[in-house]
Amino acid sequence: MIKLFKSGLILFIFLSFASCSDEVMEPLEKDEVYNLTFPSYFPEMTFDASGNPVTKNGVELGRKLFYEGRLSRNNTISCGFCHIQENAFTHHGHTVSHGVDDRIGIRNAPPIQNMAFLKRYMWDGVIHNLNEQPIIPITNEDEMDSSMPEVISKLSSDSKYKKLFKEAYGDENITGERVLKALSQFMATMISADSKYDRFRQGKENFSSEEAQGMNLFQQKCASCHSGGLFTDESFRNTGMYYNMQFKDAGRYRVTLDQNDWMKFRVPSLRNVEYTAPYMHDGRFYTLDAVLNFYSDQVEDNPNLDPQLKQNGHIGIAMNAQEKQFIIAFLKTLSDKNFISNPKFAE
């Protein structure tokens, strides 16, 4: 029997196991709840813990699967290959992700952080449920190029995985649903909320003059899109970037086939942005200076251009060189050093 109580957004889970009259079954070690804690200024959790309770054994299984190369066709590419912890789980140094046989994808690998609070995933928002997100890289021919039956077959031949699945789910049955749910449990725990900005919000630390000025400028010039505790409103916007003929990626349009969505991409979170270069959906910019220079001077006008970038006859965001440096100083207060070094998320 499973009972769920929600208090302070912590789930308490009690498990009991049925006995078999024909044989004496070895009792399973009682699983423990994995407490998910986060600041009050974060949005509500979207992760459905009632349908996928986050437990210590489930998270540990998910962590092992996250770094498991056998999720790919040739056993070489894991989730952790393109999502490196020290870079806030991005593929540092690569404009777009590389997969099996060194195949090149079409998009920059986004950071994995605070996933339990998002409503949509991927640059184009094609996935709405964290439990389903891993199926995209696992089956994409330019990433892992595998399939769930192939993954299940490989894992089922490993006695260690049978033990881990039994500890997490009560029996050794390895299914695609369990693989995906374990991965999403692990990703749900990857909460980044210990930056200087967080300590400032909690009254534990003060900003420098440059950081404070940068925050004020950020609120004036950037917060209409990068809003809230996660610094994203999760909208899809055309920000005046040229269409990359190499990758032929038109963003949200690939999902909706609506011309109004041409070149609209999901507004990314700016938490840990200091660690996640290169930037944009195709990794076209390698520095924060280059990103801000784009928004001040290089935004291309087009019929789909977001209205926020087309105000009072000006294309882009008006910023001088000093203002850009103040904004970058503020952006670096969003860096969470504990997150990128926490052994709980490491291989």
XYZ file of C-alpha atoms in Angstrom:
347
model
C 0.000 0.000 0.000
C 1.283 3.453 -0.847
C 0.122 6.575 0.940
C 1.223 10.043 -0.016
C 1.232 13.061 2.260
C 2.320 16.477 1.016
C 3.780 18.832 3.601
C 6.293 21.471 2.627
C 6.459 19.681 -0.725
C 8.093 16.653 0.882
C 6.602 13.263 0.121
C 6.443 10.577 2.764
C 6.098 7.111 1.302
C 5.322 3.964 3.213
C 5.717 0.645 1.434
C 4.495 -2.745 2.511
C 5.028 -5.961 0.614
C 2.648 -8.897 0.205
C 3.802 -12.362 1.177
C 3.419 -15.526 -0.895
C 1.790 -18.604 0.663
C 3.682 -21.089 -1.525
C 7.191 -19.903 -0.829
C 9.103 -17.780 1.589
C 10.149 -14.620 -0.170
C 13.195 -12.713 0.925
C 11.927 -9.396 2.338
C 13.027 -6.348 0.420
C 14.929 -3.600 2.105
C 12.406 -0.874 2.850
C 12.814 1.934 0.363
C 13.083 5.503 1.580
C 11.593 8.711 0.306
C 13.940 11.090 -1.473
C 13.079 14.530 -0.184
C 12.863 17.250 -2.819
C 13.419 20.661 -1.270
C 13.549 24.036 -3.002
C 13.014 27.745 -2.298
C 9.563 29.249 -1.861
C 10.115 31.515 -4.891
C 10.422 28.531 -7.241
C 7.341 27.668 -9.299
C 5.093 24.762 -8.361
C 6.464 21.346 -9.170
C 5.075 19.891 -12.380
C 6.659 16.472 -11.782
C 3.926 13.934 -10.986
C 5.287 12.262 -7.873
C 1.957 10.533 -7.260
C 2.429 8.538 -10.461
C 6.185 8.176 -10.024
C 7.165 8.453 -6.330
C 10.743 9.652 -5.877
C 12.574 7.131 -3.699
C 16.167 6.553 -2.714
C 16.422 3.299 -4.676
C 14.593 4.711 -7.685
C 16.945 7.691 -7.838
C 20.016 5.486 -7.479
C 18.785 3.298 -10.337
C 18.143 6.420 -12.398
C 21.617 7.740 -11.713
C 23.203 4.478 -12.888
C 21.047 4.520 -16.026
C 21.958 8.155 -16.693
C 25.615 7.145 -17.049
C 24.889 3.826 -18.796
C 26.368 3.548 -22.289
C 24.194 0.528 -23.083
C 21.261 2.863 -23.595
C 22.861 3.542 -26.992
C 23.113 1.219 -29.978
C 26.884 0.750 -29.777
C 27.143 0.990 -25.960
C 29.250 4.175 -26.052
C 26.853 7.091 -25.549
C 25.151 7.724 -22.218
C 22.986 10.624 -21.128
C 26.023 11.852 -19.192
C 28.101 11.933 -22.389
C 26.226 15.000 -23.666
C 25.227 16.311 -20.245
C 28.422 16.876 -18.256
C 28.007 17.824 -14.610
C 30.820 20.386 -14.358
C 29.135 22.294 -17.194
C 25.689 22.204 -15.549
C 24.990 19.056 -17.554
C 25.614 20.501 -21.016
C 27.945 19.295 -23.794
C 30.697 21.831 -23.256
C 32.860 22.702 -26.224
C 30.408 21.418 -28.822
C 28.051 23.708 -30.693
C 25.659 20.782 -31.150
C 25.632 17.350 -29.532
C 27.591 14.385 -30.889
C 26.170 10.865 -30.792
C 26.932 7.313 -31.886
C 29.605 6.899 -34.560
C 30.433 10.576 -33.939
C 27.235 11.625 -35.693
C 26.385 15.287 -35.324
C 22.960 16.417 -34.171
C 21.264 19.707 -34.985
C 20.932 21.286 -31.527
C 23.010 22.379 -28.584
C 22.470 20.111 -25.574
C 20.501 22.124 -22.984
C 21.380 21.980 -19.278
C 19.635 19.462 -17.031
C 18.543 21.337 -13.935
C 15.272 22.061 -12.145
C 13.469 19.771 -14.585
C 10.789 18.922 -12.011
C 9.357 22.435 -12.372
C 9.135 22.724 -16.156
C 6.010 22.294 -18.246
C 7.758 21.479 -21.520
C 11.098 20.068 -22.585
C 13.444 20.285 -25.565
C 14.119 23.442 -27.558
C 10.814 23.023 -29.395
C 8.659 21.883 -26.456
C 7.689 18.604 -28.110
C 7.770 16.729 -24.755
C 5.343 17.663 -21.960
C 6.162 14.976 -19.382
C 9.547 14.386 -17.761
C 8.860 10.640 -17.683
C 8.827 10.658 -21.491
C 11.746 12.994 -22.161
C 14.563 10.370 -22.324
C 12.852 8.499 -25.158
C 13.904 11.226 -27.608
C 17.705 10.937 -27.206
C 17.536 7.154 -26.799
C 15.808 6.662 -30.150
C 17.233 9.586 -32.149
C 19.563 8.244 -34.842
C 22.051 11.072 -34.342
C 22.208 10.599 -30.567
C 21.860 7.107 -29.069
C 20.220 5.421 -32.087
C 18.686 2.647 -29.998
C 15.199 1.451 -29.032
C 13.482 0.520 -25.802
C 13.323 -3.217 -26.675
C 17.077 -3.166 -27.333
C 17.755 -1.324 -24.067
C 15.556 -3.724 -22.093
C 17.285 -6.736 -23.637
C 20.731 -5.458 -22.656
C 19.783 -4.519 -19.105
C 17.857 -7.760 -18.505
C 21.029 -9.789 -19.090
C 22.797 -7.976 -16.246
C 22.239 -9.423 -12.772
C 23.236 -6.136 -11.124
C 20.458 -4.306 -12.919
C 17.957 -7.000 -11.948
C 18.882 -6.351 -8.325
C 18.588 -2.577 -8.731
C 15.162 -2.846 -10.379
C 13.989 -5.188 -7.628
C 15.131 -2.727 -4.973
C 13.385 0.143 -6.748
C 10.179 -1.544 -7.920
C 9.743 -4.718 -5.854
C 10.640 -7.253 -8.560
C 13.260 -7.858 -11.243
C 11.010 -7.047 -14.191
C 12.787 -4.515 -16.421
C 10.403 -2.540 -18.615
C 10.675 0.560 -20.747
C 8.313 2.429 -18.445
C 10.475 1.634 -15.420
C 13.643 2.695 -17.221
C 12.122 6.035 -18.159
C 10.598 6.634 -14.725
C 13.881 5.890 -12.952
C 15.689 8.335 -15.216
C 13.060 10.996 -14.541
C 13.306 10.401 -10.781
C 17.022 11.102 -10.969
C 16.490 14.199 -13.112
C 13.811 15.437 -10.699
C 16.403 15.508 -7.908
C 18.752 17.717 -9.933
C 17.634 20.943 -8.284
C 19.947 23.942 -8.554
C 19.059 26.525 -5.903
C 22.266 27.444 -4.084
C 23.713 30.299 -6.104
C 24.751 33.686 -4.791
C 21.440 34.963 -6.129
C 19.603 32.436 -3.940
C 21.605 33.421 -0.893
C 20.818 37.063 -1.701
C 17.103 36.258 -1.951
C 17.301 34.494 1.400
C 19.094 37.393 3.100
C 22.314 35.438 3.582
C 24.603 37.406 1.249
C 24.816 40.827 -0.363
C 25.451 41.796 -3.952
C 28.343 43.974 -5.027
C 27.541 47.329 -6.588
C 28.111 45.886 -10.073
C 25.885 42.875 -9.387
C 23.115 45.057 -7.972
C 23.222 47.391 -10.962
C 23.239 44.367 -13.233
C 20.139 42.956 -11.543
C 18.290 46.235 -12.040
C 19.281 46.347 -15.695
C 18.361 42.697 -16.146
C 14.894 43.344 -14.725
C 14.439 46.228 -17.145
C 15.813 44.605 -20.294
C 15.651 40.820 -19.938
C 13.085 39.745 -17.340
C 10.088 39.979 -19.679
C 11.233 36.582 -21.028
C 13.677 35.312 -18.407
C 11.312 35.640 -15.467
C 10.576 33.895 -12.187
C 12.719 31.704 -9.974
C 13.995 29.687 -12.931
C 14.651 32.753 -15.127
C 12.438 31.534 -17.941
C 8.772 32.007 -18.771
C 8.981 28.824 -20.885
C 7.547 30.615 -23.899
C 8.642 30.126 -27.508
C 10.035 33.202 -29.205
C 11.667 34.280 -32.430
C 14.654 36.358 -31.328
C 15.899 37.428 -34.734
C 18.557 34.752 -35.297
C 19.387 33.802 -38.853
C 18.204 30.421 -40.122
C 21.151 28.015 -39.932
C 21.319 26.281 -43.322
C 23.658 23.605 -41.951
C 21.130 22.247 -39.457
C 17.867 23.396 -41.090
C 16.203 23.769 -37.710
C 13.173 26.062 -37.653
C 12.410 25.430 -33.980
C 8.800 25.190 -32.824
C 7.705 25.051 -36.459
C 9.081 21.489 -36.631
C 6.413 20.479 -34.105
C 3.403 22.543 -35.155
C 4.032 23.161 -38.888
C 2.500 26.557 -38.187
C 4.305 29.305 -40.095
C 3.760 31.603 -37.102
C 6.143 29.350 -35.140
C 8.994 29.679 -37.664
C 12.306 30.052 -35.783
C 10.649 30.184 -32.385
C 12.672 28.437 -29.688
C 11.992 27.864 -26.038
C 13.282 30.580 -23.703
C 16.040 28.799 -21.724
C 16.643 29.130 -18.011
C 19.609 31.352 -17.218
C 20.588 29.539 -14.037
C 24.215 28.383 -14.273
C 24.536 30.226 -17.585
C 28.180 30.968 -16.763
C 28.892 27.233 -17.131
C 26.759 26.350 -20.142
C 28.548 27.842 -23.168
C 28.111 27.695 -26.089
C 24.748 29.436 -26.256
C 21.546 29.422 -28.336
C 19.822 26.390 -29.875
C 22.739 25.767 -32.240
C 25.598 26.866 -29.997
C 26.461 29.801 -32.246
C 27.831 32.032 -29.463
C 30.679 31.008 -27.170
C 30.609 33.895 -24.694
C 28.034 35.900 -22.772
C 29.532 39.038 -24.328
C 28.700 37.656 -27.776
C 25.124 36.913 -26.698
C 24.557 40.439 -25.403
C 26.246 41.948 -28.475
C 23.798 39.984 -30.592
C 20.791 41.332 -28.707
C 22.043 44.909 -28.860
C 23.274 45.073 -32.453
C 22.673 41.917 -34.514
C 18.988 40.993 -34.155
C 17.486 40.499 -37.616
C 14.059 41.941 -38.276
C 11.518 39.488 -39.672
C 7.725 39.069 -39.633
C 7.935 36.593 -36.723
C 10.303 38.676 -34.588
C 9.152 38.784 -30.983
C 7.449 42.093 -30.097
C 9.761 42.477 -27.082
C 12.617 42.968 -29.558
C 10.791 45.446 -31.718
C 9.752 48.394 -29.587
C 9.690 52.124 -30.285
C 11.182 51.596 -33.703
C 14.264 49.867 -32.267
C 15.275 46.329 -33.228
C 16.903 44.423 -30.385
C 17.694 45.542 -26.837
C 19.393 48.868 -26.237
C 22.508 48.317 -24.103
C 25.852 50.070 -23.936
C 29.136 48.337 -23.154
C 29.058 49.205 -19.439
C 25.483 47.985 -19.033
C 26.395 44.679 -20.645
C 29.194 44.124 -18.146
C 26.858 44.866 -15.246
C 24.317 42.396 -16.608
C 27.001 39.714 -16.992
C 28.108 40.357 -13.401
C 24.527 39.652 -12.316
C 24.226 36.567 -14.519
C 27.253 35.084 -12.797
C 25.410 35.301 -9.465
C 23.177 32.541 -10.874
C 26.107 30.090 -10.796
C 25.618 27.208 -8.372
C 29.037 25.694 -7.629
C 27.601 23.073 -5.296
C 25.292 21.829 -8.045
C 28.090 21.196 -10.532
C 30.207 19.381 -7.935
C 27.558 17.520 -5.911
C 28.562 13.834 -5.737
C 24.883 12.829 -5.647
C 24.683 13.700 -9.348
C 28.054 12.265 -10.374
C 28.767 8.996 -12.119
